[in-house]
PDB file of C-alpha atoms (C1' of nucleotides) in Angstrom:
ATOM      1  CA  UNK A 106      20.173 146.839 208.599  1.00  0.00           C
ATOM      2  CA  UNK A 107      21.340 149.530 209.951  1.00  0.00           C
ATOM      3  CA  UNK A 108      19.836 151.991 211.953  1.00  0.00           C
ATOM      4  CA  UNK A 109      21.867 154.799 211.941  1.00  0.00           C
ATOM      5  CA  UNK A 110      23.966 157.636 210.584  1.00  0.00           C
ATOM      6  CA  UNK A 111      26.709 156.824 208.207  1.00  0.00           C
ATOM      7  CA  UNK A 112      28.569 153.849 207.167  1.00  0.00           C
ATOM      8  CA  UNK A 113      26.180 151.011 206.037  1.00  0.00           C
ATOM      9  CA  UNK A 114      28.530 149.374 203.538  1.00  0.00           C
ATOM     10  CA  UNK A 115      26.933 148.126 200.853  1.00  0.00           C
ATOM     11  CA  UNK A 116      29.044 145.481 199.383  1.00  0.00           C
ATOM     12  CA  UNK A 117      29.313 144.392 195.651  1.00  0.00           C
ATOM     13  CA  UNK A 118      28.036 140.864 196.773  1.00  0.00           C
ATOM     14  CA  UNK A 119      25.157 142.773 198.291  1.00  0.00           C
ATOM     15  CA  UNK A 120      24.536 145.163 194.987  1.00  0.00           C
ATOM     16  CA  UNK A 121      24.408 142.177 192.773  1.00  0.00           C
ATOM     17  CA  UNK A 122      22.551 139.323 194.293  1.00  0.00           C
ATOM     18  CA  UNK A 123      19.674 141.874 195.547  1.00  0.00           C
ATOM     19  CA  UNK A 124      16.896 141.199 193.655  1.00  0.00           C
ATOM     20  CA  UNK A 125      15.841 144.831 192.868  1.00  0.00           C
ATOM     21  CA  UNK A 126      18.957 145.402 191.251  1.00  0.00           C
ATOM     22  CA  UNK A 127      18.141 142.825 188.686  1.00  0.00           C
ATOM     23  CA  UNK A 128      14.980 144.736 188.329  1.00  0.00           C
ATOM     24  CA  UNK A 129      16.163 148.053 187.900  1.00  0.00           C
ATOM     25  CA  UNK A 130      18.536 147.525 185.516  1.00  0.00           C
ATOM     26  CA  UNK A 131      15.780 146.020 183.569  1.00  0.00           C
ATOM     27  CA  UNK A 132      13.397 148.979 184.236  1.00  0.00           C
ATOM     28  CA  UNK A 133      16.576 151.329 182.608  1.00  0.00           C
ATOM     29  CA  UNK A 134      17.012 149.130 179.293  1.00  0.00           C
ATOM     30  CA  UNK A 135      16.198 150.503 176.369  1.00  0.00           C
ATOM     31  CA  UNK A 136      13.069 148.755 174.911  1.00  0.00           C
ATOM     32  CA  UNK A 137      11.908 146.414 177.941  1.00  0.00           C
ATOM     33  CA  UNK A 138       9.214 148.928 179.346  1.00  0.00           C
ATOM     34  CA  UNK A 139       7.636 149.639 175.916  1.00  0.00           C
ATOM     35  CA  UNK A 140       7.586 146.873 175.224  1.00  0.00           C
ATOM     36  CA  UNK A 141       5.721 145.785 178.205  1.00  0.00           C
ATOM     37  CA  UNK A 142       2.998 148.684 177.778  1.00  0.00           C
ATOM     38  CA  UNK A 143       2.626 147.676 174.218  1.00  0.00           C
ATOM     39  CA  UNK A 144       1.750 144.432 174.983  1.00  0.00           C
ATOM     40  CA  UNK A 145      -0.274 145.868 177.819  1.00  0.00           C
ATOM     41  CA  UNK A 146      -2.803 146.427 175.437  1.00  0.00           C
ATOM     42  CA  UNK A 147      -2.917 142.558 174.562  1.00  0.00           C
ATOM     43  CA  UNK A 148      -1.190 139.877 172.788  1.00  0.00           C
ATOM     44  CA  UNK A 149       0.834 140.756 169.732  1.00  0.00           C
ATOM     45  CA  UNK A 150       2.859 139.224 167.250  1.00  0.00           C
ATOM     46  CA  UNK A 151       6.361 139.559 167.150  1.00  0.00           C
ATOM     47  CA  UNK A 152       6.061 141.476 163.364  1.00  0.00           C
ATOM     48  CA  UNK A 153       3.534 143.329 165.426  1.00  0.00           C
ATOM     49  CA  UNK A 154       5.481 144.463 167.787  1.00  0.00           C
ATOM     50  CA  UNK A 155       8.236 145.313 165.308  1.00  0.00           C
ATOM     51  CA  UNK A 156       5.893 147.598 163.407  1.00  0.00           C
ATOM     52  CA  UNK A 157       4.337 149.106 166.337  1.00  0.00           C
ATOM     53  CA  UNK A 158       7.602 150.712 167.723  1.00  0.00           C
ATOM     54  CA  UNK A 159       9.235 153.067 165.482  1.00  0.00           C
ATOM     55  CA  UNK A 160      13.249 152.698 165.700  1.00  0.00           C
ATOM     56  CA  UNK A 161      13.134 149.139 167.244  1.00  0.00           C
ATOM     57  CA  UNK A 162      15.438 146.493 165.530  1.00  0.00           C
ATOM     58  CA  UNK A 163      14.139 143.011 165.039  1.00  0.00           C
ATOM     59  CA  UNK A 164      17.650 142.185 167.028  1.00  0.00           C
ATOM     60  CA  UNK A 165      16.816 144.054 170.137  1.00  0.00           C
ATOM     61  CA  UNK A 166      13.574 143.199 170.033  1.00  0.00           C
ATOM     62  CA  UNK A 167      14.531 139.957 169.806  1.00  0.00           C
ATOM     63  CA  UNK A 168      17.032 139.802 172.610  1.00  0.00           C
ATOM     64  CA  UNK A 169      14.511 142.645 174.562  1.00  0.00           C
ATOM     65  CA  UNK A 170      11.634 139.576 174.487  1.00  0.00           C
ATOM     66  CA  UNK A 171      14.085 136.384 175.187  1.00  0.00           C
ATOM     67  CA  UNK A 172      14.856 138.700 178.488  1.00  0.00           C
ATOM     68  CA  UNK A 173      11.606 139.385 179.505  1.00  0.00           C
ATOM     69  CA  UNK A 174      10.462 135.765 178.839  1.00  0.00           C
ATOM     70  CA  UNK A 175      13.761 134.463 181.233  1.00  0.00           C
ATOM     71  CA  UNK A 176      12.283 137.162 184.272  1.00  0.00           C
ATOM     72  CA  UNK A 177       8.896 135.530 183.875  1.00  0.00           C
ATOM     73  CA  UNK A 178       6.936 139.084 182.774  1.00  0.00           C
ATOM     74  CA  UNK A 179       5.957 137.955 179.736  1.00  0.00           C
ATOM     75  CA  UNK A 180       4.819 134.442 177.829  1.00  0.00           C
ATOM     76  CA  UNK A 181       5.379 133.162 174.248  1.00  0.00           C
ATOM     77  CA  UNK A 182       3.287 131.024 172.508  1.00  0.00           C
ATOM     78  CA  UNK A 183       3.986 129.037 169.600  1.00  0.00           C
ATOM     79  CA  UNK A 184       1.355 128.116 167.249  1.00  0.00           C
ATOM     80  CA  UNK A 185       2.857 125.535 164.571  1.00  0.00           C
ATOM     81  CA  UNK A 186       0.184 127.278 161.735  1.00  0.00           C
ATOM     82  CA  UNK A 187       0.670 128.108 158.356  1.00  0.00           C
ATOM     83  CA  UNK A 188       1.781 131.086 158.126  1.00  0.00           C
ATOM     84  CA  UNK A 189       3.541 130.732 161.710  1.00  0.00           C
ATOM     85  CA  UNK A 190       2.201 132.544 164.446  1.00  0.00           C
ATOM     86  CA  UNK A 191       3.644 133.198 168.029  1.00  0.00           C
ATOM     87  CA  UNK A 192       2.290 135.489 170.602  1.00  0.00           C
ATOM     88  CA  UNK A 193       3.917 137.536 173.217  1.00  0.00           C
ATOM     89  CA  UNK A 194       1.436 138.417 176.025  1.00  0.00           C
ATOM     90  CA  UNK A 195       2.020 139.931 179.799  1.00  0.00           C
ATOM     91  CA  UNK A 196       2.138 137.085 182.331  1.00  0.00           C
ATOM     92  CA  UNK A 197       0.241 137.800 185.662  1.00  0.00           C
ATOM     93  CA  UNK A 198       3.907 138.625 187.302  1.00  0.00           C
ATOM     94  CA  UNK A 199       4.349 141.157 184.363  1.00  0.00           C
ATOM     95  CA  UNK A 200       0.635 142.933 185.009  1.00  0.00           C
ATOM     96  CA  UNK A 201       1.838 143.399 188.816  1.00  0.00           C
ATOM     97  CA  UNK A 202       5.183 145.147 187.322  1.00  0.00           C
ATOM     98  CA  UNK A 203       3.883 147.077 185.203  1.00  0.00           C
ATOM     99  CA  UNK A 204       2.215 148.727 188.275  1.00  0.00           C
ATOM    100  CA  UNK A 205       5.494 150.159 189.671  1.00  0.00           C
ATOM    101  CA  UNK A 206       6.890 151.058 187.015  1.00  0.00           C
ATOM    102  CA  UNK A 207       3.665 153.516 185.782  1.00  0.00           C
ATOM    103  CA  UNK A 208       3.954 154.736 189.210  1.00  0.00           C
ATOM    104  CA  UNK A 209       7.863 155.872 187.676  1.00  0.00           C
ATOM    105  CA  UNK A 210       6.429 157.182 184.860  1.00  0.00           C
ATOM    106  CA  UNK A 211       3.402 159.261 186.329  1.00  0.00           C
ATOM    107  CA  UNK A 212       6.544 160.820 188.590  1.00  0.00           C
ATOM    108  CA  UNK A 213       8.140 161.380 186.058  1.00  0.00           C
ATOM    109  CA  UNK A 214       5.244 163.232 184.497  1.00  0.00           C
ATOM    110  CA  UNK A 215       4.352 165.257 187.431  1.00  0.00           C
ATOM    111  CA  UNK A 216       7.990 166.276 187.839  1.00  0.00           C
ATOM    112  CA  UNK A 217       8.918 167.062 184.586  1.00  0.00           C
ATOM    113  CA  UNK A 218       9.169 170.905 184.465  1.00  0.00           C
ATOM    114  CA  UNK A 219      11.071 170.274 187.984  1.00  0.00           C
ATOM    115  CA  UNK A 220      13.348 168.470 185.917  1.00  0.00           C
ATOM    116  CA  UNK A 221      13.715 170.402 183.292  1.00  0.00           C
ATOM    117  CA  UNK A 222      14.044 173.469 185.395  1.00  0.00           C
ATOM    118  CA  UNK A 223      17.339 171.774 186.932  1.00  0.00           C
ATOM    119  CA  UNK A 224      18.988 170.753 183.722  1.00  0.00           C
ATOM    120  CA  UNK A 225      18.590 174.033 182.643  1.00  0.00           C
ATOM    121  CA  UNK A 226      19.934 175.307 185.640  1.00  0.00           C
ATOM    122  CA  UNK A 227      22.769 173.308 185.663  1.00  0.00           C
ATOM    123  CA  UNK A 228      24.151 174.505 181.964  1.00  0.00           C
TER     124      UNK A 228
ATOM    125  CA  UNK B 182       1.775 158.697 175.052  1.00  0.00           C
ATOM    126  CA  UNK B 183      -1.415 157.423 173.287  1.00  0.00           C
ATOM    127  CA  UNK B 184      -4.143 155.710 174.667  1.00  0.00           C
ATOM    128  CA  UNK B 185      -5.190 152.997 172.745  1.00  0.00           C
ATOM    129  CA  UNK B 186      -5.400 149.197 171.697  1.00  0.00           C
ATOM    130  CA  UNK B 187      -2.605 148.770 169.134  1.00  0.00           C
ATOM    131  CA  UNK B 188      -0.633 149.582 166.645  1.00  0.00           C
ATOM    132  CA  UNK B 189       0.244 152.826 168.643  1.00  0.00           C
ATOM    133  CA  UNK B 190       3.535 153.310 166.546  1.00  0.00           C
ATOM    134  CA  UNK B 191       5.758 154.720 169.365  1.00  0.00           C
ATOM    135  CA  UNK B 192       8.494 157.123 167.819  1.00  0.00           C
ATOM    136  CA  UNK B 193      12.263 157.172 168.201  1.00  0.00           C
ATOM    137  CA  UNK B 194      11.603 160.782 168.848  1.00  0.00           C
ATOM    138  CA  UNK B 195       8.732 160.130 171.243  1.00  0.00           C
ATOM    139  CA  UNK B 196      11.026 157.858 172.833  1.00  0.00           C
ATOM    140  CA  UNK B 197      13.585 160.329 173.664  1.00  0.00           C
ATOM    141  CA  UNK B 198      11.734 162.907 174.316  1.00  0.00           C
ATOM    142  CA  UNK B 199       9.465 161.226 177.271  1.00  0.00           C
ATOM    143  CA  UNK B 200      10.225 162.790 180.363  1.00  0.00           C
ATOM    144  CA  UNK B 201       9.888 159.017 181.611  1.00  0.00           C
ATOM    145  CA  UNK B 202      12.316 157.781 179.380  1.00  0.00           C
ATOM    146  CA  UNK B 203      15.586 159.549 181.214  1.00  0.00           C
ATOM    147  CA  UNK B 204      14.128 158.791 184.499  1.00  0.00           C
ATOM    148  CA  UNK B 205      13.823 155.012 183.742  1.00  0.00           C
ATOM    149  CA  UNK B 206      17.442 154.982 182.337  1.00  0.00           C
ATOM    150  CA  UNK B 207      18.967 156.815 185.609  1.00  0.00           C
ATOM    151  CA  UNK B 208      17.303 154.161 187.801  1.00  0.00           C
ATOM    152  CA  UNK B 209      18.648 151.763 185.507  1.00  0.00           C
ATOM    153  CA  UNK B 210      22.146 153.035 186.609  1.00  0.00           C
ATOM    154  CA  UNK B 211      24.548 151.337 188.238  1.00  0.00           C
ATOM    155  CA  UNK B 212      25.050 153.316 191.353  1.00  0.00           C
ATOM    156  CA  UNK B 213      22.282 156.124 190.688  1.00  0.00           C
ATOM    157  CA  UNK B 214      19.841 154.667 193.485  1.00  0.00           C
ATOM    158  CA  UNK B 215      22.589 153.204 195.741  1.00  0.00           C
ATOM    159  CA  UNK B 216      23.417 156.721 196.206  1.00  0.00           C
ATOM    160  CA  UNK B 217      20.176 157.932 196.297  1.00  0.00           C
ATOM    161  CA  UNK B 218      19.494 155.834 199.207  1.00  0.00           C
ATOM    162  CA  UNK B 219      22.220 156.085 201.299  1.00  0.00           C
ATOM    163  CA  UNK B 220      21.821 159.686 200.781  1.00  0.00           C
ATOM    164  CA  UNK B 221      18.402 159.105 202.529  1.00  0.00           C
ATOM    165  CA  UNK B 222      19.809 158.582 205.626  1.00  0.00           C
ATOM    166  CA  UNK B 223      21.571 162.442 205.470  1.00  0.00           C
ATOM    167  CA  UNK B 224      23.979 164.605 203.955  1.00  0.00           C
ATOM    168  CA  UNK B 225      27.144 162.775 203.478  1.00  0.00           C
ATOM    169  CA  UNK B 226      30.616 163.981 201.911  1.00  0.00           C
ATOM    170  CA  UNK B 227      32.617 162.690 198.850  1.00  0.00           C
ATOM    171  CA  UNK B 228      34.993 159.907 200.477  1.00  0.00           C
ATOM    172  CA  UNK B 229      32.599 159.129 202.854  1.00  0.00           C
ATOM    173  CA  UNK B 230      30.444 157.955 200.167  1.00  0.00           C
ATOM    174  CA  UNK B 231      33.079 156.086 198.686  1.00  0.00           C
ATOM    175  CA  UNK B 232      34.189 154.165 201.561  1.00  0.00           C
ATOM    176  CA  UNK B 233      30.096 153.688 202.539  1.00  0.00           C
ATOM    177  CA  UNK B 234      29.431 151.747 198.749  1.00  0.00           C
ATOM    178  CA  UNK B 235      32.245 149.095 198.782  1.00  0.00           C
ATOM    179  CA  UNK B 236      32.909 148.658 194.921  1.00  0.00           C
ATOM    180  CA  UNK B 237      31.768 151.987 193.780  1.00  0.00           C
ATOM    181  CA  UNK B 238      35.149 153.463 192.268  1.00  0.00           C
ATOM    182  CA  UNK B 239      35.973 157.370 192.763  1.00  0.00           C
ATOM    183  CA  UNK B 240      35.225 158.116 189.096  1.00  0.00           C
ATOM    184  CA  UNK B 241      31.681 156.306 188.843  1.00  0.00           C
ATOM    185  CA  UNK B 242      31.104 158.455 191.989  1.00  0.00           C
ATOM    186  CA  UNK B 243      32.170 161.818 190.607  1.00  0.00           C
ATOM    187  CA  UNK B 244      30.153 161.225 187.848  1.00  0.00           C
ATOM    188  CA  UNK B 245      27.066 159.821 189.006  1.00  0.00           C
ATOM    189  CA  UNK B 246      27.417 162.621 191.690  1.00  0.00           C
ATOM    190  CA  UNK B 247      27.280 164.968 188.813  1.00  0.00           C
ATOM    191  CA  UNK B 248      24.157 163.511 186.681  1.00  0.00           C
ATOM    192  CA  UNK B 249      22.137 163.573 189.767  1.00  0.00           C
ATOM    193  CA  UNK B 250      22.967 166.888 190.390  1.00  0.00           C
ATOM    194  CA  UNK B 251      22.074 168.101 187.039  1.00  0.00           C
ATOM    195  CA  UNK B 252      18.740 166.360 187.499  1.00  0.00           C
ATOM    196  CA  UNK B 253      17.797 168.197 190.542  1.00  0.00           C
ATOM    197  CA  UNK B 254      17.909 165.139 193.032  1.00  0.00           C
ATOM    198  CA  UNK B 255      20.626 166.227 195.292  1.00  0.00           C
ATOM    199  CA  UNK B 256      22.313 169.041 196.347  1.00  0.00           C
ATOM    200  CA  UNK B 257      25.979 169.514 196.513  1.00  0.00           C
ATOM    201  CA  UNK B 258      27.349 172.513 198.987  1.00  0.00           C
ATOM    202  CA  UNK B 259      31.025 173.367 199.284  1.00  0.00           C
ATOM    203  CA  UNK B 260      32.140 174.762 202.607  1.00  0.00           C
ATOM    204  CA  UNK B 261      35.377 176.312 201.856  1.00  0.00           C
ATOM    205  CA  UNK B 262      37.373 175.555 205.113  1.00  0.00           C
ATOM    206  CA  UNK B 263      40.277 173.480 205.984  1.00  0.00           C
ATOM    207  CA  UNK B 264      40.375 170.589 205.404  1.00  0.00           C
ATOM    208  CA  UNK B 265      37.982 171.741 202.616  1.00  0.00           C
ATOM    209  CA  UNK B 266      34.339 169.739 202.916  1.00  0.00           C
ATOM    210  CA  UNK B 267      31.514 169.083 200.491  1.00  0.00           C
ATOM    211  CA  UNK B 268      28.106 167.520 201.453  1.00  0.00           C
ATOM    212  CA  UNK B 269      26.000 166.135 199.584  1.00  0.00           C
ATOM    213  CA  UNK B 270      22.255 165.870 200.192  1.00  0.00           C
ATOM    214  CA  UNK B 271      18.777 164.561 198.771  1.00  0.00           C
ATOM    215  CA  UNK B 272      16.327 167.954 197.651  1.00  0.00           C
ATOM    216  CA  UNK B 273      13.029 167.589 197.908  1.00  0.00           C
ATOM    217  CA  UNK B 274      12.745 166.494 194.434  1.00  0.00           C
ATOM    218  CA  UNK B 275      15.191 163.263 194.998  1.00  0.00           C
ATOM    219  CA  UNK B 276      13.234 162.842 198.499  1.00  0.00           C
ATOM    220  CA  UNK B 277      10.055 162.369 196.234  1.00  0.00           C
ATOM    221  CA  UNK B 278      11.799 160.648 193.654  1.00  0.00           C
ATOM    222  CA  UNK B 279      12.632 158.004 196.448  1.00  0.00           C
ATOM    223  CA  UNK B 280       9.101 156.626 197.123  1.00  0.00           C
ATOM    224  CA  UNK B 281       8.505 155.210 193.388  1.00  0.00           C
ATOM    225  CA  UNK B 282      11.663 153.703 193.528  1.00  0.00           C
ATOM    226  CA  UNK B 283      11.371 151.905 196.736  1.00  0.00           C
ATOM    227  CA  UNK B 284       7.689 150.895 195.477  1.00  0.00           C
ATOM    228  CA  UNK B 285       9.971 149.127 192.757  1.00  0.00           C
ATOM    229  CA  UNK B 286      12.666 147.572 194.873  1.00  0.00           C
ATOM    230  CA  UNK B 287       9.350 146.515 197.289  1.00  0.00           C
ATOM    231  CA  UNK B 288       7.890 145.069 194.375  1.00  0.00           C
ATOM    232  CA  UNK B 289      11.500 143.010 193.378  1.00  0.00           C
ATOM    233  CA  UNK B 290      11.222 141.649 197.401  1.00  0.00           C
ATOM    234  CA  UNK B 291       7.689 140.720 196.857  1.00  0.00           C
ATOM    235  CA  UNK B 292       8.435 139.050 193.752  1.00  0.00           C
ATOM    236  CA  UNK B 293      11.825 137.584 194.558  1.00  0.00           C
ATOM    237  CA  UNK B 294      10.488 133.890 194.612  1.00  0.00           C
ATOM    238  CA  UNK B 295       8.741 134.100 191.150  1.00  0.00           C
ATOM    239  CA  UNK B 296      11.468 136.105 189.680  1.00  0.00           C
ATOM    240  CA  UNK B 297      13.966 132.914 190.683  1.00  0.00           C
ATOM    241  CA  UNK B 298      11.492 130.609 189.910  1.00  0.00           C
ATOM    242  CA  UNK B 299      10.868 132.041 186.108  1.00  0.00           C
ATOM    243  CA  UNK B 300      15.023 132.132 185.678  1.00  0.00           C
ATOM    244  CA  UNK B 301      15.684 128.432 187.006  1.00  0.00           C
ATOM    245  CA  UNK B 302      12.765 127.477 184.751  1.00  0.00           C
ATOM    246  CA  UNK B 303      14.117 129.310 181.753  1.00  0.00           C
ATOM    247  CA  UNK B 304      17.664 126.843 182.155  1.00  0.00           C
TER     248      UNK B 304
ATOM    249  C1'  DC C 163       5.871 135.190 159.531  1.00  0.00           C
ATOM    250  C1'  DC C 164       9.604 134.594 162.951  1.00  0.00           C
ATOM    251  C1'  DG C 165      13.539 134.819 163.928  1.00  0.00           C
ATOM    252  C1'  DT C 166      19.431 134.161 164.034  1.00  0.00           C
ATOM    253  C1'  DA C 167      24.388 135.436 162.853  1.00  0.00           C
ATOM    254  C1'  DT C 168      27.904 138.711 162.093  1.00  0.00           C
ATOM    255  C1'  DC C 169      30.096 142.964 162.300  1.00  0.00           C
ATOM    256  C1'  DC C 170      30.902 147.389 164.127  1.00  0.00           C
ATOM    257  C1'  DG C 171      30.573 151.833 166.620  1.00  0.00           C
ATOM    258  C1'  DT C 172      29.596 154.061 170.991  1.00  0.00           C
ATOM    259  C1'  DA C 173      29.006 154.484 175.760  1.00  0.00           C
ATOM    260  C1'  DA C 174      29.358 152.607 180.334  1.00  0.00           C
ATOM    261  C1'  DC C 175      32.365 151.063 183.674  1.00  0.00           C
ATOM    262  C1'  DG C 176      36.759 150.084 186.285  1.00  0.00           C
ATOM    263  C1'  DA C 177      41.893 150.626 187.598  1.00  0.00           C
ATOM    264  C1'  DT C 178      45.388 153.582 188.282  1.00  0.00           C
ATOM    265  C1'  DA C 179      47.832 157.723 188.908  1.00  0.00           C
ATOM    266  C1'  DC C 180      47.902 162.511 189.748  1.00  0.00           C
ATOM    267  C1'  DT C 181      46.033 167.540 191.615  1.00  0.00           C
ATOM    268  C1'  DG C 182      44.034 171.731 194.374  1.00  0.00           C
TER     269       DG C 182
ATOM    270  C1'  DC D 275      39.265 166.016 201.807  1.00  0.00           C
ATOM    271  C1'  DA D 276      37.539 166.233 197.146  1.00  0.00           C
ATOM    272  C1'  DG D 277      38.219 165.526 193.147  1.00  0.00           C
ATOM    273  C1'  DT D 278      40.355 165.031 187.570  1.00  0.00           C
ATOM    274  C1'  DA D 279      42.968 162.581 183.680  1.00  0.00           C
ATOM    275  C1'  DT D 280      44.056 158.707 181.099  1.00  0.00           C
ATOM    276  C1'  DC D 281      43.630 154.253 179.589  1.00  0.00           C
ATOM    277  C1'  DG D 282      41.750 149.669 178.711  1.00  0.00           C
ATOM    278  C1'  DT D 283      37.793 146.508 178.781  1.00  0.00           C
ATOM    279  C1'  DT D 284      33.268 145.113 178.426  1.00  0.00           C
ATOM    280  C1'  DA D 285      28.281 145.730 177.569  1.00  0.00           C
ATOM    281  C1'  DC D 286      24.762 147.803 174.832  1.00  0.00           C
ATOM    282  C1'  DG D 287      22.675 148.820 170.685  1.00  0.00           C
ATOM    283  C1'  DG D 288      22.178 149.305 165.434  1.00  0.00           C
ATOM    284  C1'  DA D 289      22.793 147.680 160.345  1.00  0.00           C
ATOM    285  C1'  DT D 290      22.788 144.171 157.408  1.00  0.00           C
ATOM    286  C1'  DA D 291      22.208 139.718 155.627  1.00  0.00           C
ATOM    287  C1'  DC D 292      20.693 135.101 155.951  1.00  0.00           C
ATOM    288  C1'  DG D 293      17.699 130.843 157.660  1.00  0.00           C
ATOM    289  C1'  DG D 294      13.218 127.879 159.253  1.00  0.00           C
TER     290       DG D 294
END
DNA sequence: CCGTATCCGTAACGATACTG
DNA sequence: CAGTATCGTTACGGATACGG
């Protein structure tokens, strides 16, 4: 890794098998982080978590929670009762990421009239 | 942006209105970061970008060039001489902006192994 | 209660060609 | 050197309806 000045190329082979790419792209979907502070507050339901944010398909959420599952940040548990009930809850790995990622937001909230200032600006 | 246990219906327009919300979504970016970083090494011009990013086509670059701009992260100062030259540059604000996103791609390199290990699982 | 399947519109992205 | 214009493709997200 490279030292110095310019030209450190970063290759598309480089972009897509680094594993904070993965990550990032995650961080910048839609529903994944809300979903993750929701369920920071415990274990919910998936009708739960449907309910609980406004504007939030069942699709998305849905295809928002298989994605989280496959990354290993959060855990679903099926229990075969009557009526059915399955849990979504944070997984230890998803606790840790959730750590980074408030760090983003609190940035974000400490910067915020800096950003407005430049969008502003810029129109 | 409240506080507690559940059923803390989050809004569409809470949602869009977060000052976290754009932030997450221009680290979700493609090239946003890439940028960003290799802007952390110094000022750098247009093509030189584009040949340092292997993949990144002149377009994406123009126009992620532009949204960072209009967020305040970089700076973009035209020296009107021949041949004409353009550098581009962090601001303070991107310079900050840098350290929760490397605490996120630290985070992906600490995690690497349980990130593959939850996506071999999940197949 | 917990999802899936289908359709459709928009926005992101890439390739290519051209300009000051 | 530093871009813009145009076009085509693919990914993302929402609405609706149906199934276990």
């Amino acid at each position: 890794m490279s030292t110095d000045t310019i030209t450190v190329p970063v290759t598309v082979a480089d972009h897509q098998n680094c594993p904070a790419t993965s990550v990032l792209r995650r961080v910048g979907d839609k529903w994944s982080v809300v979903i993750l502070s929701v369920l920071g507050h415990g274990a919910h339901g998936f009708n739960e978590l449907d309910r609980s944010v406004e504007g939030l398909s069942r699709r998305m959420l849905t295809r928002t929670l298989r994605g989280l599952e496959e990354d290993g940040l959060i855990s679903r548990t099926h229990h075969p009762s009557v009526p059915p009930r399955v849990d979504y809850a944070l997984t230890d790995l998803g606790r840790s990421f959730l750590e980074p990622v408030r760090a983003l937001g609190l940035w974000a909230l400490a910067h915020r009239s800096d950003l407005e200032a430049a969008h502003t600006r810029n129109r």
